XYZ file of C-alpha atoms in Angstrom:
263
model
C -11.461 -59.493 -59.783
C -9.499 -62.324 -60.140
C -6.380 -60.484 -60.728
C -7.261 -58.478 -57.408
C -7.507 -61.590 -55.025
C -4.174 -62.886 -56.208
C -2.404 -59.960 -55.333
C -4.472 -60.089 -51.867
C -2.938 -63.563 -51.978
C 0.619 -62.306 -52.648
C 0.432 -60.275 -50.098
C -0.692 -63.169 -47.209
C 2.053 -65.499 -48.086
C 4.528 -62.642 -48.221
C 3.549 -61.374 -44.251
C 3.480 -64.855 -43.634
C 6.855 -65.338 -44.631
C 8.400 -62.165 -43.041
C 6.346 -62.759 -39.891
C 8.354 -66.368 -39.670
C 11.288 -64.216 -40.357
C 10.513 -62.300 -37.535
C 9.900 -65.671 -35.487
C 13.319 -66.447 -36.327
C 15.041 -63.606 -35.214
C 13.323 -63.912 -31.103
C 13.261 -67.528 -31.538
C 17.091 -67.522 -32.216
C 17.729 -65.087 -29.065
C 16.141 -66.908 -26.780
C 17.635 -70.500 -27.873
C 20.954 -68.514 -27.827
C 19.890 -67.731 -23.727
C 19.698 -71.741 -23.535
C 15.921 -71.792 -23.206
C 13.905 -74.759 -25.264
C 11.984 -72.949 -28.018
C 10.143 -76.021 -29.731
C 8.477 -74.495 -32.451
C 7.464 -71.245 -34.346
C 4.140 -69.858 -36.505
C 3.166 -67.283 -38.617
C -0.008 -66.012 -39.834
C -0.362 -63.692 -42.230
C -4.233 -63.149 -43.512
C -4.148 -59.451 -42.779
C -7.782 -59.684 -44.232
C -9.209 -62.358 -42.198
C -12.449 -60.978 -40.726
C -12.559 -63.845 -38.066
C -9.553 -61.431 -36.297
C -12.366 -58.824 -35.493
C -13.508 -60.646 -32.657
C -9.926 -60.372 -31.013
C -9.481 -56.926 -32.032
C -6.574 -58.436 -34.203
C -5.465 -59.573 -37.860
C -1.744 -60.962 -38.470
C 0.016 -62.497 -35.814
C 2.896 -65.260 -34.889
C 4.263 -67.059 -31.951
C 7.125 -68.848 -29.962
C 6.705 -71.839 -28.155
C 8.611 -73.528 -25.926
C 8.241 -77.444 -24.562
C 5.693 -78.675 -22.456
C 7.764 -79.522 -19.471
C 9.857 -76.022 -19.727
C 6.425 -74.725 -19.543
C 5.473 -76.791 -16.391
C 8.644 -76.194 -14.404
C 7.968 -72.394 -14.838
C 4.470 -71.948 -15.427
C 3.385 -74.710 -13.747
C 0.986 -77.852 -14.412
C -2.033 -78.113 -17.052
C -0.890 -74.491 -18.834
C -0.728 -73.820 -22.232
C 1.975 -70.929 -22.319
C 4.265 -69.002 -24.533
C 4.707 -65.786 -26.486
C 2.404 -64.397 -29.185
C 3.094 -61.623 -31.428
C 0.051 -59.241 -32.767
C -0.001 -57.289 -35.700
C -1.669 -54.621 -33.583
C -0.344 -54.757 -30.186
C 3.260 -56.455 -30.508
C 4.384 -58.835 -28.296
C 2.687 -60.397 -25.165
C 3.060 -63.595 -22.874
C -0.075 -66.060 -22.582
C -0.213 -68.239 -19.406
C -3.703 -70.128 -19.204
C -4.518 -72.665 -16.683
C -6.243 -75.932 -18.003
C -10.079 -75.797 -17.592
C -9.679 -72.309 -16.705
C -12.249 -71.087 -19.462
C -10.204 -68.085 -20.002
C -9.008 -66.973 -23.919
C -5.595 -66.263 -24.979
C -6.431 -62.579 -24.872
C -7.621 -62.496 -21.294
C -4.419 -63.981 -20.115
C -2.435 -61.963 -21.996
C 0.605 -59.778 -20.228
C 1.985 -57.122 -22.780
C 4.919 -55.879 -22.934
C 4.656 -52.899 -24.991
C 7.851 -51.192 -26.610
C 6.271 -50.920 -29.799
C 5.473 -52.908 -33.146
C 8.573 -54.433 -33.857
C 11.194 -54.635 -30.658
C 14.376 -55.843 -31.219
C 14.567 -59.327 -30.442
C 16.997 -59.032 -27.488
C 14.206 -56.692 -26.112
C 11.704 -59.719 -26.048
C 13.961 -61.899 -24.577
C 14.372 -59.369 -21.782
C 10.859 -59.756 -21.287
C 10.639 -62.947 -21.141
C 13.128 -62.800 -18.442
C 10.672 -61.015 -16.486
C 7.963 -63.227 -16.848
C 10.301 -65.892 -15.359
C 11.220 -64.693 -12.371
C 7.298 -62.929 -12.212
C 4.531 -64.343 -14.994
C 1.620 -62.879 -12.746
C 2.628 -59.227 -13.092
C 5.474 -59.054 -15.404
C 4.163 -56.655 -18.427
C 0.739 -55.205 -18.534
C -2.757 -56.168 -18.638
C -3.542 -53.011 -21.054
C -3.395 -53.745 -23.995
C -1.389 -51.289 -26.592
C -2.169 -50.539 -29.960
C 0.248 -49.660 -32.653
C -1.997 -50.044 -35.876
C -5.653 -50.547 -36.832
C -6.171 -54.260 -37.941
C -6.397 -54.787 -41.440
C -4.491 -51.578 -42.092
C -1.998 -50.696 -44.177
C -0.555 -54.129 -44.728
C 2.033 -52.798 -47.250
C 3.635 -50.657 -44.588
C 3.720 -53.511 -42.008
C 5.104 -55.828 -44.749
C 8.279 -53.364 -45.136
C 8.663 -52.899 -41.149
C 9.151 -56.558 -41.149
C 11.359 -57.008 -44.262
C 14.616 -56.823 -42.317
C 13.972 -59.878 -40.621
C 13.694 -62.081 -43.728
C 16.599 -61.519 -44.352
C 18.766 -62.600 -41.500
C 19.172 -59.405 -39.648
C 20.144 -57.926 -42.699
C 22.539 -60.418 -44.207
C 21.818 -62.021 -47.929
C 20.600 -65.421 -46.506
C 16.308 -64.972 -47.336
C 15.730 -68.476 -47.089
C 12.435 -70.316 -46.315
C 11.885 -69.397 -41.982
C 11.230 -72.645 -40.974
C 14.392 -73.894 -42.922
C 15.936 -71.254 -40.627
C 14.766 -72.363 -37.502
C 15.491 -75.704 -38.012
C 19.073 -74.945 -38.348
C 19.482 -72.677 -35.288
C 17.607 -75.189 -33.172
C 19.716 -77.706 -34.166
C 22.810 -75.558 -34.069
C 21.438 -74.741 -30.594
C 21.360 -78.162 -29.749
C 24.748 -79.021 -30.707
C 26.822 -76.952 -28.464
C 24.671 -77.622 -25.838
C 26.085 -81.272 -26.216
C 29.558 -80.382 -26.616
C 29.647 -77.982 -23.844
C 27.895 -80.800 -21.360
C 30.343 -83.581 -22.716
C 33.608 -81.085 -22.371
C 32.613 -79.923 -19.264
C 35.556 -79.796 -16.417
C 35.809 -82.003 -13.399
C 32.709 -84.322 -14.311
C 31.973 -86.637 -11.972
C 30.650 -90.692 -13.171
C 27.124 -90.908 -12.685
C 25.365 -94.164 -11.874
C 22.208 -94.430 -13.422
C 19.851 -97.553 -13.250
C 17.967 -98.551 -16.519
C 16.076 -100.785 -17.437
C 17.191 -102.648 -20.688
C 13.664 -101.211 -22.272
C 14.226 -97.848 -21.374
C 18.034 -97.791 -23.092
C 16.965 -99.626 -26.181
C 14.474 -96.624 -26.258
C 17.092 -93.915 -25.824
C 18.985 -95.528 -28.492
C 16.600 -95.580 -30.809
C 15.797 -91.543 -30.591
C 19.548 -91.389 -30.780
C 18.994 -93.051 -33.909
C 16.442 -91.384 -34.989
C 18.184 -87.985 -34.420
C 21.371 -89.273 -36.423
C 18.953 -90.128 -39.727
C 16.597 -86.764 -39.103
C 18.645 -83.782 -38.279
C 19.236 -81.234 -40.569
C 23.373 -80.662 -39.509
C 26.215 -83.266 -40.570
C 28.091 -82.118 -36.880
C 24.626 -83.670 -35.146
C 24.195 -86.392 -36.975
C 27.645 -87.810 -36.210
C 27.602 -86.859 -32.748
C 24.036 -89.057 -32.135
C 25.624 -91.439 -34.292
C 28.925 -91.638 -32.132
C 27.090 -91.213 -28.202
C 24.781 -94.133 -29.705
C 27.698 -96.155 -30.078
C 29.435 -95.382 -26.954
C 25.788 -95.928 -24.644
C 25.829 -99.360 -26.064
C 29.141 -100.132 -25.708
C 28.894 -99.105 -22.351
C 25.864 -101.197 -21.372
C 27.559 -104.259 -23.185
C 31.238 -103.451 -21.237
C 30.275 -102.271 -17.818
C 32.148 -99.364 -15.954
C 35.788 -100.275 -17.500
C 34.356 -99.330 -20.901
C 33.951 -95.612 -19.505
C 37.236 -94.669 -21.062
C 37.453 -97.070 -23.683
C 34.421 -96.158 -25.623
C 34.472 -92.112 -25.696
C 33.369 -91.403 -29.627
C 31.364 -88.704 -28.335
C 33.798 -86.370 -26.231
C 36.783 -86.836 -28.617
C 33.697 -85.039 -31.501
C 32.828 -82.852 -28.835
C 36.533 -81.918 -28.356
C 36.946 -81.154 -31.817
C 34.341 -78.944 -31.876
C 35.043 -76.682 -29.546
């Protein structure tokens, strides 16, 4: 008996895992697009019987930040994208106080179990320009919950490892490192940009102390050397800035000389 539940257990953690895997592999996609994906999950109790009530069993997701999701979706919604173990993918868009479950919201997009990952961001793409009607309200169904989780465990194998390459490390290790990677050359492409013009902006000396600080904050926390130094250096030339006044614009420059070599 005992022996039995631990292999029930090896078998949780390792959907889990591919499942983040999976994550991963959209999350990436999108993030390459430019949109904010701020986290990922993965679930992976294939024999949960609290699922029943949803008609479902595994199941991750791919979230995005709050004020993406209120310049698109609007105010008070929780919204994102949700992958079932039964029914693939689908985009969840519920208004706050609107007593509705993720499933009623739910638009599907169908194209099987599994879609490529540059197939979801298509979709998502859709629901963008059209969140009301982009998809379908029918629901598909690709495999009986609780079913076969061996099978589903090798469908998803190919994303743990990369798309197919030898790095199989931990997913949210993974996602870390392409959000952050993500991150980065959105910074050097704003800082190298052509024909920028000098912005005045009014703050209070509260508000750039703050900024500073998650500037320094970012330089101690994030996972890449390249971001690290380039919050360390923009840090540097903010408060340089504040301290010299408009004639330090071209003096202190730290960040765009990184930026440049980055490119």
């Amino acid at each position: 008996m005992v022996y039995k539940e631990d292999r029930a257990q090896h078998m949780r953690d390792d959907l889990e895992a591919v499942i983040g895997h999976y994550m991963v592999a959209v999350a990436g996609r999108l993030l390459d697009e430019g949109l904010p994906v701020s986290s990922i999950s993965s679930y992976g109790a294939y024999d949960d019987p609290s699922q029943d009530a949803f008609g479902a069993d595994v199941e991750g997701s791919v979230e995005f930040t709050r004020t993406f999701r209120r310049k698109v979706f609007g105010e008070g919604r929780d919204a994102g994208l949700l992958w079932c173990g039964v029914s693939g993918w689908c985009f969840f868009s519920i208004p706050e106080g609107a007593g509705r479950t993720l499933m009623d919201s739910a638009r599907w997009m169908g194209g099987g179990l599994t879609p490529d990952p540059g197939r979801v961001a298509a979709f998502l793409s859709e629901v963008q320009l059209d969140p009301e009607f982009s998809g379908s309200d029918e629901r598909p169904f690709y495999r009986a919950p609780h079913a076969s989780p061996r099978s589903l465990l090798q469908r998803l194998a190919f994303f743990g490892t990369d798309g197919g390459s030898a790095d199989s490390s931990d997913y949210d290790s993974r996602f870390d490192r392409l959000r952050i990677d993500s991150c980065q050359k959105r910074v050097v492409s704003a800082l190298t940009a052509e024909k920028q013009e000098v912005v005045e902006v009014a703050l209070r000396s509260g508000e750039l102390q703050a900024l500073l600080g998650f500037l320094e904050y970012v330089e101690g926390a994030a996972p890449s050397d390249d971001a690290r130094e380039m919050a360390r250096r923009l840090c540097s030339d903010l408060s340089l800035r504040a301290r010299d006044g408009r004639e330090g614009l071209d003096t202190h420059r730290e960040a765009l000389t990184y930026a440049e070599e980055q490119r």
